[in-house]
Amino acid sequence: MFRTALRNVLAHKARLLMTVLAVMLGVAFVSGTLVFTDTLGNAFRNQSAKSYDDVAVAVTTHADRRDDKTAGIDAATLKKIQGLDGVATATGRVSGFAGVADPGGKLIGNGWSNTGANFSPDTNGKDASYTFVDGRGPAGDDRIALDKETAKKGKYQVGDRVRVATNGPVKEYTLSGVFTTEDGAVNAGGSLVLFDTPVAQQLYLRPGWFQDVTVTAAAGASDRKLLDAVKPLLPKDATAQTGKVLADDQAKQIESGLSNLNTMLLAFAAIALFVGIFLIGNTFTMLVAQRTRELALLRAVGASRRQVKRSVLLEAAVVGALASVIGFLLGLGLATGLRSAMSLIGGKIPAGPLVISPVAVGAAFGVGILITVLAAWLPARRAAKIAPVAAMSSVHAVATTKSLVVRNSIGGVLTLLGAAGIVAGAAAGSDGRTIIGIGAFVALIGVIVLIPLLSRPVIALVRPMLLKLFGVSGKLAAQNAVRNPRRTGATASALAIGLTLVTGISVLGVTLGQAVDRMTTDNIRADYMISMASGDPLDESALTALEKSDAVVAVSPQQAASIKVEGTYHSVSGVTPGDVQKVFSLKTVSGSLDSLGDGEIAVGDKTAKSNGWKPGTSLPVTYDDDKKGTLTVGAVYEENEFLSPVLMPKNILTAHQSHPDIREIWLRTDGGASKANEQAVVDALGDNPAMSVMDRQDIRDTFGGFISMALNIMYGLLAMALIIAVLGVINTLAMSVFERQQEIGMLRAIGLDRRKVKRMIRLEAVVISVFGAVVGVALGTFLGWAIGRTLASSIPDYALVIPWDRIAVFLVLAALVGVLASLWPARSAAKLNMLTAIKTE
């Protein structure tokens, strides 16, 4: 039977090609994902271990110049650590944000990973953490050094003047050297600026203090003993660990971070393989149907049912193994491509070999073979049931009425249960997403089971239109599409799954995008929003500069803080009285926002209702500096997403903050947004590359951009599932043409010309594709609505938006898929010799 299975594979090479492609694509995604994440993880782990190779003990404090409660490590403590027995060196480190401007004034790097640190030379004038390839380390207030990649991007050479922005005004420095480093910020696509130690301390902490200390051990010294000796010297807010523990912890963090990417990519691989099951099952079902006589003859000459079943499954295993080999090799190429793609978009990946783990190899071949055999099991079971007497007839076994009733009953029950679960999850709000996920899976299975039943009435609706527009070709196409409902259903199911996911994501994404857009449009009156590219707070000097600008007519910060009222903390926004109403559309519920100018506060309506506050209420408060006071509620307003639920005059808040926490600055300009006004704002800020100046459209893009980006990523990943669905349509049509050679020959003989034969096959493909797309769009819209309901409570003015334009595009693309998929089968059908075809059994 093994020889029989192998002979059948070789005899039907063209028919099995589509199956091989479907399995190959799924296996490539699985193996590529595993190899890529293993390679990435290994490279970063090696880099992490390398960076801690010489570190015996690392001390961390998380001190910051804005935080008076965490001091850091002073010079005296550092000197004590340096004097301990077994310590070779103890280096104090201090760091923070530093953005480098290119010659055009634009920020080099991505903002959040642009870092500044201190250069700490030893007695030989070298810092072991950095290797200089040109020049030397910075010494003095006017000197900096840059990492090699940043210097290259900015086209800077030693001796050039470089503009650097920290959290204050921009300053120019002379470039003293260029270095290479294994620093994580640089590898993440950012930049690293080295300052002389006193300069870095002044910028990021305070003179004479360090945030961290790195200790290296003398020959023969124990890391553990050094750790025990260092700990008693440290302040309470400092933590100390050995370099090995830190490297292990960082390796775990890297693994945890990559697991999310791994899970997402594997999820899409699973979707592709799930879609592939229908293609594989369809292929083997048609092969078994075409070989009814052959299989029945095997039974007649003595083959048992088990042997026939085993023959079909062995055939599937051979196909799966072949596809797995090709898919695994393709996966290696995919992993290499993903690594290169990350480098192109700015993510520097440490050098390292491609890691091919036994898990990746086992998963690739296990999945490929298992999926193929699983999909072929039902066709193999049907093949085993073929009676020997069938060898005497050309009539293939057809599904019994009982089997169809059982199938449709099961499908109906599953669909209703799944729909009920989806509705229940939507009604449960934010806690119902798991229920929706389970319900969606059950409903999808139910719809797939029911699709053969649905195909007849749905396609019957379009039959009159096909007849009217395309005549006899249209009529024959509609009849052929429902001739074998199971085959049509299996083909349409592949498209339905892909379109369900794409439509659901589109409905959800467009709904959320428009909600964010409405939220921005309805609440913002400002022309511009200023923020730091790094996400850090703005320096108060930026607000002062904008207040002095002649182009600015209204300006208010969003200065973050918190107050404690009767034991409960409430977030606060410090704002400029009078101007805050000009930059935000604040709707007053009661009282007057003008009371902010009198030193009173405004409270959001939800917060006021939950606490029983109203205009005139006096509140005993405790500020962040632990000082107490009394505030009076002067107004209640409708809350929005851009301000905290408590508004307070910024001068009152600043009195209790040593470093004002200004997250954004909102402003209106004379004459509204324009290139001239934008340039005036940039000039007022000192042409600071680290500060983002965003107009209203930029603000919309910032708050809604991640939704568009996520949609595009999802579309790209789901494209593979749709490609497999297209292969399914091609496969179905090709085998349908093969089965109907005699029929097509008769049609040609009675007058149907080649052009009309081609049109008949094309229309059949379009009908099947659009049918699957309609089912997918309907189910996807339902899922998008349900998931949206779980988010409605956290999104103001949430309203379902059905993207009719995108849905129309999906349906047109489905029709186009049918046309493209039919090209080869239609051409084959039209080229059939009518006399030869008529004689074909």
GROMACS .gro file of C-alpha atoms in nm, residues 46-403:
model
  358
   46ASN     CA    1   2.474   3.720   2.411
   47GLN     CA    2   2.496   4.097   2.392
   48SER     CA    3   2.352   4.128   2.743
   49ALA     CA    4   2.595   3.871   2.880
   50LYS     CA    5   2.884   4.046   2.703
   51SER     CA    6   2.791   4.384   2.851
   52TYR     CA    7   2.804   4.232   3.201
   53ASP     CA    8   3.114   4.015   3.145
   54ASP     CA    9   3.340   4.232   3.358
   55VAL     CA   10   3.073   4.352   3.602
   56ALA     CA   11   3.103   4.203   3.948
   57VAL     CA   12   2.839   4.421   4.120
   58ALA     CA   13   2.594   4.673   3.974
   59VAL     CA   14   2.429   4.935   4.199
   60THR     CA   15   2.108   5.108   4.082
   61THR     CA   16   1.910   5.393   4.243
   62HIS     CA   17   1.675   5.532   3.971
   63ALA     CA   18   1.754   5.879   4.103
   64ASP     CA   19   1.644   6.179   3.895
   65ARG     CA   20   1.696   6.551   3.926
   66ARG     CA   21   1.318   6.597   3.934
   67ASP     CA   22   1.282   6.362   4.232
   68ASP     CA   23   1.403   6.512   4.560
   69LYS     CA   24   1.318   6.196   4.756
   70THR     CA   25   1.572   5.971   4.577
   71ALA     CA   26   1.921   6.116   4.614
   72GLY     CA   27   2.147   5.860   4.442
   73ILE     CA   28   2.508   5.773   4.527
   74ASP     CA   29   2.735   6.057   4.636
   75ALA     CA   30   3.107   6.086   4.562
   76ALA     CA   31   3.202   5.991   4.918
   77THR     CA   32   3.012   5.661   4.896
   78LEU     CA   33   3.167   5.590   4.557
   79LYS     CA   34   3.512   5.645   4.707
   80LYS     CA   35   3.435   5.399   4.989
   81ILE     CA   36   3.329   5.137   4.735
   82GLN     CA   37   3.649   5.195   4.537
   83GLY     CA   38   3.849   5.134   4.854
   84LEU     CA   39   3.699   4.792   4.932
   85ASP     CA   40   3.925   4.486   4.919
   86GLY     CA   41   3.884   4.296   4.591
   87VAL     CA   42   3.751   4.598   4.394
   88ALA     CA   43   3.946   4.667   4.076
   89THR     CA   44   3.734   4.964   3.965
   90ALA     CA   45   3.410   5.131   4.072
   91THR     CA   46   3.260   5.367   3.814
   92GLY     CA   47   2.980   5.612   3.882
   93ARG     CA   48   2.719   5.652   3.607
   94VAL     CA   49   2.456   5.916   3.540
   95SER     CA   50   2.226   5.934   3.236
   96GLY     CA   51   1.911   6.086   3.087
   97PHE     CA   52   1.762   6.215   2.765
   98ALA     CA   53   1.982   6.380   2.501
   99GLY     CA   54   1.868   6.447   2.145
  100VAL     CA   55   2.114   6.526   1.866
  101ALA     CA   56   2.007   6.753   1.581
  102ASP     CA   57   2.120   6.679   1.228
  103PRO     CA   58   2.251   6.969   1.013
  104GLY     CA   59   1.889   7.039   0.908
  105GLY     CA   60   1.773   7.072   1.268
  106LYS     CA   61   1.583   6.738   1.279
  107LEU     CA   62   1.619   6.491   1.563
  108ILE     CA   63   1.846   6.192   1.495
  109GLY     CA   64   1.692   5.875   1.637
  110ASN     CA   65   1.347   5.793   1.765
  111GLY     CA   66   1.324   6.008   2.078
  112TRP     CA   67   1.252   5.754   2.350
  113SER     CA   68   1.595   5.586   2.312
  114ASN     CA   69   1.805   5.899   2.265
  115THR     CA   70   2.034   5.896   2.566
  116GLY     CA   71   2.302   6.105   2.727
  117ALA     CA   72   2.555   5.969   2.980
  118ASN     CA   73   2.883   6.054   3.148
  119PHE     CA   74   3.228   5.961   3.021
  120SER     CA   75   3.422   5.822   3.317
  121PRO     CA   76   3.788   5.763   3.226
  122ASP     CA   77   4.030   5.559   3.433
  123THR     CA   78   4.390   5.658   3.504
  124ASN     CA   79   4.478   5.579   3.142
  125GLY     CA   80   4.209   5.817   3.014
  126LYS     CA   81   3.986   5.534   2.886
  127ASP     CA   82   3.633   5.424   2.973
  128ALA     CA   83   3.597   5.047   2.936
  129SER     CA   84   3.235   5.079   2.821
  130TYR     CA   85   3.327   5.267   2.503
  131THR     CA   86   3.581   5.206   2.226
  132PHE     CA   87   3.683   5.522   2.043
  133VAL     CA   88   3.735   5.493   1.667
  134ASP     CA   89   3.815   5.861   1.621
  135GLY     CA   90   3.919   6.138   1.861
  136ARG     CA   91   3.889   6.094   2.236
  137GLY     CA   92   3.648   6.123   2.525
  138PRO     CA   93   3.494   6.459   2.623
  139ALA     CA   94   3.673   6.672   2.882
  140GLY     CA   95   3.525   7.007   2.978
  141ASP     CA   96   3.190   7.187   2.960
  142ASP     CA   97   3.203   7.235   2.583
  143ARG     CA   98   3.286   6.881   2.468
  144ILE     CA   99   3.079   6.573   2.377
  145ALA     CA  100   3.136   6.238   2.208
  146LEU     CA  101   2.885   6.059   1.980
  147ASP     CA  102   2.826   5.694   1.895
  148LYS     CA  103   2.942   5.597   1.548
  149GLU     CA  104   2.593   5.550   1.396
  150THR     CA  105   2.468   5.890   1.515
  151ALA     CA  106   2.780   6.065   1.388
  152LYS     CA  107   2.734   5.890   1.054
  153LYS     CA  108   2.364   5.989   1.028
  154GLY     CA  109   2.445   6.350   1.113
  155LYS     CA  110   2.759   6.353   0.894
  156TYR     CA  111   2.957   6.484   1.191
  157GLN     CA  112   3.334   6.466   1.225
  158VAL     CA  113   3.562   6.538   1.519
  159GLY     CA  114   3.587   6.914   1.568
  160ASP     CA  115   3.235   6.990   1.433
  161ARG     CA  116   2.983   7.186   1.638
  162VAL     CA  117   2.680   6.975   1.733
  163ARG     CA  118   2.344   7.097   1.868
  164VAL     CA  119   2.221   6.881   2.157
  165ALA     CA  120   1.888   6.908   2.337
  166THR     CA  121   1.831   6.775   2.685
  167ASN     CA  122   1.530   6.872   2.898
  168GLY     CA  123   1.631   7.238   2.885
  169PRO     CA  124   1.733   7.479   2.609
  170VAL     CA  125   1.942   7.354   2.316
  171LYS     CA  126   2.320   7.394   2.348
  172GLU     CA  127   2.607   7.361   2.103
  173TYR     CA  128   2.907   7.143   2.181
  174THR     CA  129   3.230   7.055   2.004
  175LEU     CA  130   3.258   6.691   1.898
  176SER     CA  131   3.570   6.548   2.061
  177GLY     CA  132   3.536   6.181   1.963
  178VAL     CA  133   3.335   5.901   1.800
  179PHE     CA  134   3.296   5.562   1.967
  180THR     CA  135   3.135   5.219   1.931
  181THR     CA  136   2.925   5.062   2.205
  182GLU     CA  137   2.697   4.772   2.290
  183ASP     CA  138   2.457   5.011   2.465
  184GLY     CA  139   2.093   4.899   2.432
  185ALA     CA  140   1.968   5.248   2.342
  186VAL     CA  141   2.192   5.262   2.035
  187ASN     CA  142   2.094   4.909   1.933
  188ALA     CA  143   1.728   5.014   1.955
  189GLY     CA  144   1.788   5.279   1.690
  190GLY     CA  145   1.855   5.567   1.927
  191SER     CA  146   2.164   5.774   1.996
  192LEU     CA  147   2.417   5.812   2.277
  193VAL     CA  148   2.587   6.137   2.373
  194LEU     CA  149   2.874   6.128   2.622
  195PHE     CA  150   2.937   6.433   2.841
  196ASP     CA  151   3.214   6.507   3.085
  197THR     CA  152   3.102   6.370   3.424
  198PRO     CA  153   3.038   6.709   3.596
  199VAL     CA  154   2.832   6.824   3.296
  200ALA     CA  155   2.622   6.504   3.296
  201GLN     CA  156   2.566   6.534   3.672
  202GLN     CA  157   2.447   6.892   3.632
  203LEU     CA  158   2.212   6.790   3.350
  204TYR     CA  159   2.064   6.472   3.493
  205LEU     CA  160   2.104   6.475   3.871
  206ARG     CA  161   2.309   6.716   4.081
  207PRO     CA  162   2.682   6.790   4.115
  208GLY     CA  163   2.880   6.517   4.290
  209TRP     CA  164   2.604   6.251   4.269
  210PHE     CA  165   2.556   5.937   4.058
  211GLN     CA  166   2.256   5.728   3.969
  212ASP     CA  167   2.438   5.396   3.931
  213VAL     CA  168   2.774   5.239   4.014
  214THR     CA  169   2.945   4.957   3.823
  215VAL     CA  170   3.203   4.752   4.017
  216THR     CA  171   3.464   4.523   3.859
  217ALA     CA  172   3.650   4.266   4.065
  218ALA     CA  173   4.024   4.221   4.111
  219ALA     CA  174   4.176   3.887   4.011
  220GLY     CA  175   4.055   3.609   4.242
  221ALA     CA  176   3.790   3.820   4.417
  222SER     CA  177   3.443   3.671   4.468
  223ASP     CA  178   3.147   3.860   4.318
  224ARG     CA  179   2.926   3.741   4.603
  225LYS     CA  180   3.166   3.866   4.870
  226LEU     CA  181   3.197   4.201   4.694
  227LEU     CA  182   2.817   4.229   4.687
  228ASP     CA  183   2.801   4.164   5.062
  229ALA     CA  184   3.069   4.428   5.121
  230VAL     CA  185   2.903   4.693   4.898
  231LYS     CA  186   2.547   4.663   5.034
  232PRO     CA  187   2.610   4.817   5.381
  233LEU     CA  188   2.756   5.130   5.218
  234LEU     CA  189   2.447   5.205   5.009
  235PRO     CA  190   2.147   5.431   5.086
  236LYS     CA  191   1.807   5.269   5.141
  237ASP     CA  192   1.678   5.348   4.792
  238ALA     CA  193   1.968   5.168   4.619
  239THR     CA  194   1.969   4.808   4.501
  240ALA     CA  195   2.278   4.597   4.430
  241GLN     CA  196   2.310   4.277   4.228
  242THR     CA  197   2.590   4.071   4.083
  243GLY     CA  198   2.658   4.108   3.712
  244LYS     CA  199   2.553   3.747   3.649
  245VAL     CA  200   2.214   3.798   3.815
  246LEU     CA  201   2.160   4.116   3.613
  247ALA     CA  202   2.252   3.941   3.288
  248ASP     CA  203   2.013   3.654   3.369
  249ASP     CA  204   1.733   3.898   3.457
  250GLN     CA  205   1.785   4.092   3.137
  251ALA     CA  206   1.784   3.768   2.937
  252LYS     CA  207   1.447   3.678   3.092
  253GLN     CA  208   1.311   4.023   3.008
  254ILE     CA  209   1.428   3.983   2.647
  255GLU     CA  210   1.264   3.641   2.628
  256SER     CA  211   0.942   3.779   2.774
  257GLY     CA  212   0.941   4.070   2.531
  258LEU     CA  213   0.997   3.844   2.230
  259SER     CA  214   0.727   3.599   2.343
  260ASN     CA  215   0.454   3.850   2.253
  261LEU     CA  216   0.593   3.888   1.900
  262ASN     CA  217   0.631   3.511   1.878
  263THR     CA  218   0.272   3.452   1.988
  264MET     CA  219   0.130   3.704   1.741
  265LEU     CA  220   0.319   3.562   1.443
  266LEU     CA  221   0.233   3.204   1.538
  267ALA     CA  222  -0.134   3.302   1.569
  268PHE     CA  223  -0.134   3.418   1.208
  269ALA     CA  224   0.051   3.102   1.105
  270ALA     CA  225  -0.224   2.901   1.277
  271ILE     CA  226  -0.488   3.096   1.082
  272ALA     CA  227  -0.307   3.022   0.756
  273LEU     CA  228  -0.283   2.651   0.840
  274PHE     CA  229  -0.650   2.644   0.945
  275VAL     CA  230  -0.744   2.790   0.605
  276GLY     CA  231  -0.509   2.539   0.443
  277ILE     CA  232  -0.703   2.251   0.599
  278PHE     CA  233  -0.998   2.329   0.371
  279LEU     CA  234  -0.776   2.332   0.063
  280ILE     CA  235  -0.610   2.004   0.160
  281GLY     CA  236  -0.939   1.838   0.250
  282ASN     CA  237  -1.094   1.957  -0.076
  283THR     CA  238  -0.800   1.826  -0.278
  284PHE     CA  239  -0.811   1.478  -0.127
  285THR     CA  240  -1.191   1.465  -0.145
  286MET     CA  241  -1.177   1.532  -0.519
  287LEU     CA  242  -0.887   1.291  -0.571
  288VAL     CA  243  -1.077   1.016  -0.393
  289ALA     CA  244  -1.389   1.092  -0.598
  290GLN     CA  245  -1.189   1.075  -0.921
  291ARG     CA  246  -1.033   0.743  -0.816
  292THR     CA  247  -1.356   0.571  -0.711
  293ARG     CA  248  -1.307   0.288  -0.961
  294GLU     CA  249  -0.941   0.248  -0.875
  295LEU     CA  250  -1.008   0.225  -0.501
  296ALA     CA  251  -1.306  -0.004  -0.549
  297LEU     CA  252  -1.093  -0.234  -0.766
  298LEU     CA  253  -0.836  -0.246  -0.487
  299ARG     CA  254  -1.117  -0.358  -0.257
  300ALA     CA  255  -1.231  -0.611  -0.514
  301VAL     CA  256  -0.887  -0.772  -0.539
  302GLY     CA  257  -0.853  -0.808  -0.164
  303ALA     CA  258  -0.751  -0.476  -0.008
  304SER     CA  259  -0.921  -0.415   0.328
  305ARG     CA  260  -1.086  -0.091   0.431
  306ARG     CA  261  -0.798  -0.024   0.668
  307GLN     CA  262  -0.545  -0.067   0.386
  308VAL     CA  263  -0.735   0.172   0.157
  309LYS     CA  264  -0.762   0.428   0.434
  310ARG     CA  265  -0.394   0.384   0.517
  311SER     CA  266  -0.304   0.432   0.151
  312VAL     CA  267  -0.477   0.772   0.134
  313LEU     CA  268  -0.326   0.882   0.467
  314LEU     CA  269   0.023   0.770   0.357
  315GLU     CA  270  -0.027   0.973   0.040
  316ALA     CA  271  -0.114   1.274   0.258
  317ALA     CA  272   0.190   1.214   0.481
  318VAL     CA  273   0.423   1.206   0.179
  319VAL     CA  274   0.275   1.532   0.051
  320GLY     CA  275   0.299   1.686   0.400
  321ALA     CA  276   0.663   1.580   0.440
  322LEU     CA  277   0.757   1.724   0.100
  323ALA     CA  278   0.576   2.050   0.175
  324SER     CA  279   0.740   2.066   0.520
  325VAL     CA  280   1.090   2.036   0.374
  326ILE     CA  281   1.027   2.316   0.124
  327GLY     CA  282   0.838   2.524   0.383
  328PHE     CA  283   1.118   2.490   0.638
  329LEU     CA  284   1.379   2.610   0.388
  330LEU     CA  285   1.149   2.896   0.293
  331GLY     CA  286   1.107   2.972   0.666
  332LEU     CA  287   1.485   3.009   0.704
  333GLY     CA  288   1.476   3.266   0.424
  334LEU     CA  289   1.182   3.440   0.594
  335ALA     CA  290   1.372   3.460   0.925
  336THR     CA  291   1.672   3.612   0.749
  337GLY     CA  292   1.444   3.858   0.568
  338LEU     CA  293   1.272   3.965   0.891
  339ARG     CA  294   1.609   4.029   1.050
  340SER     CA  295   1.717   4.244   0.755
  341ALA     CA  296   1.383   4.427   0.757
  342MET     CA  297   1.426   4.522   1.122
  343SER     CA  298   1.768   4.666   1.043
  344LEU     CA  299   1.622   4.869   0.756
  345ILE     CA  300   1.359   5.032   0.979
  346GLY     CA  301   1.621   5.139   1.230
  347GLY     CA  302   1.632   4.852   1.478
  348LYS     CA  303   1.996   4.748   1.514
  349ILE     CA  304   2.018   4.376   1.585
  350PRO     CA  305   2.340   4.241   1.739
  351ALA     CA  306   2.547   4.017   1.516
  352GLY     CA  307   2.501   3.645   1.564
  353PRO     CA  308   2.437   3.318   1.380
  354LEU     CA  309   2.097   3.196   1.262
  355VAL     CA  310   1.966   2.976   1.545
  356ILE     CA  311   1.788   2.660   1.424
  357SER     CA  312   1.659   2.486   1.735
  358PRO     CA  313   1.521   2.129   1.751
  359VAL     CA  314   1.187   2.284   1.855
  360ALA     CA  315   1.170   2.485   1.530
  361VAL     CA  316   1.255   2.180   1.317
  362GLY     CA  317   1.015   1.955   1.507
  363ALA     CA  318   0.735   2.211   1.498
  364ALA     CA  319   0.777   2.269   1.123
  365PHE     CA  320   0.768   1.902   1.025
  366GLY     CA  321   0.518   1.803   1.293
  367VAL     CA  322   0.274   2.077   1.193
  368GLY     CA  323   0.315   2.021   0.819
  369ILE     CA  324   0.264   1.645   0.828
  370LEU     CA  325   0.000   1.649   1.103
  371ILE     CA  326  -0.213   1.917   0.935
  372THR     CA  327  -0.202   1.736   0.599
  373VAL     CA  328  -0.289   1.396   0.747
  374LEU     CA  329  -0.564   1.548   0.963
  375ALA     CA  330  -0.720   1.724   0.662
  376ALA     CA  331  -0.704   1.401   0.458
  377TRP     CA  332  -0.861   1.184   0.730
  378LEU     CA  333  -1.225   1.238   0.629
  379PRO     CA  334  -1.158   1.177   0.257
  380ALA     CA  335  -0.958   0.865   0.355
  381ARG     CA  336  -1.251   0.744   0.565
  382ARG     CA  337  -1.488   0.796   0.273
  383ALA     CA  338  -1.249   0.612   0.042
  384ALA     CA  339  -1.245   0.313   0.277
  385LYS     CA  340  -1.625   0.293   0.259
  386ILE     CA  341  -1.633   0.252  -0.121
  387ALA     CA  342  -1.791  -0.085  -0.193
  388PRO     CA  343  -1.622  -0.323  -0.442
  389VAL     CA  344  -1.938  -0.318  -0.653
  390ALA     CA  345  -1.869   0.049  -0.725
  391ALA     CA  346  -1.596  -0.073  -0.957
  392MET     CA  347  -1.870  -0.186  -1.193
  393SER     CA  348  -2.022   0.163  -1.216
  394SER     CA  349  -1.900   0.510  -1.296
  395VAL     CA  350  -2.140   0.664  -1.045
  396HIS     CA  351  -1.961   0.812  -0.746
  397ALA     CA  352  -2.100   0.777  -0.399
  398VAL     CA  353  -2.314   1.070  -0.298
  399ALA     CA  354  -2.401   1.202   0.042
  400THR     CA  355  -2.714   1.050   0.191
  401THR     CA  356  -3.009   1.256   0.307
  402LYS     CA  357  -2.942   1.143   0.662
  403SER     CA  358  -2.579   1.261   0.655
   0.00000   0.00000   0.00000
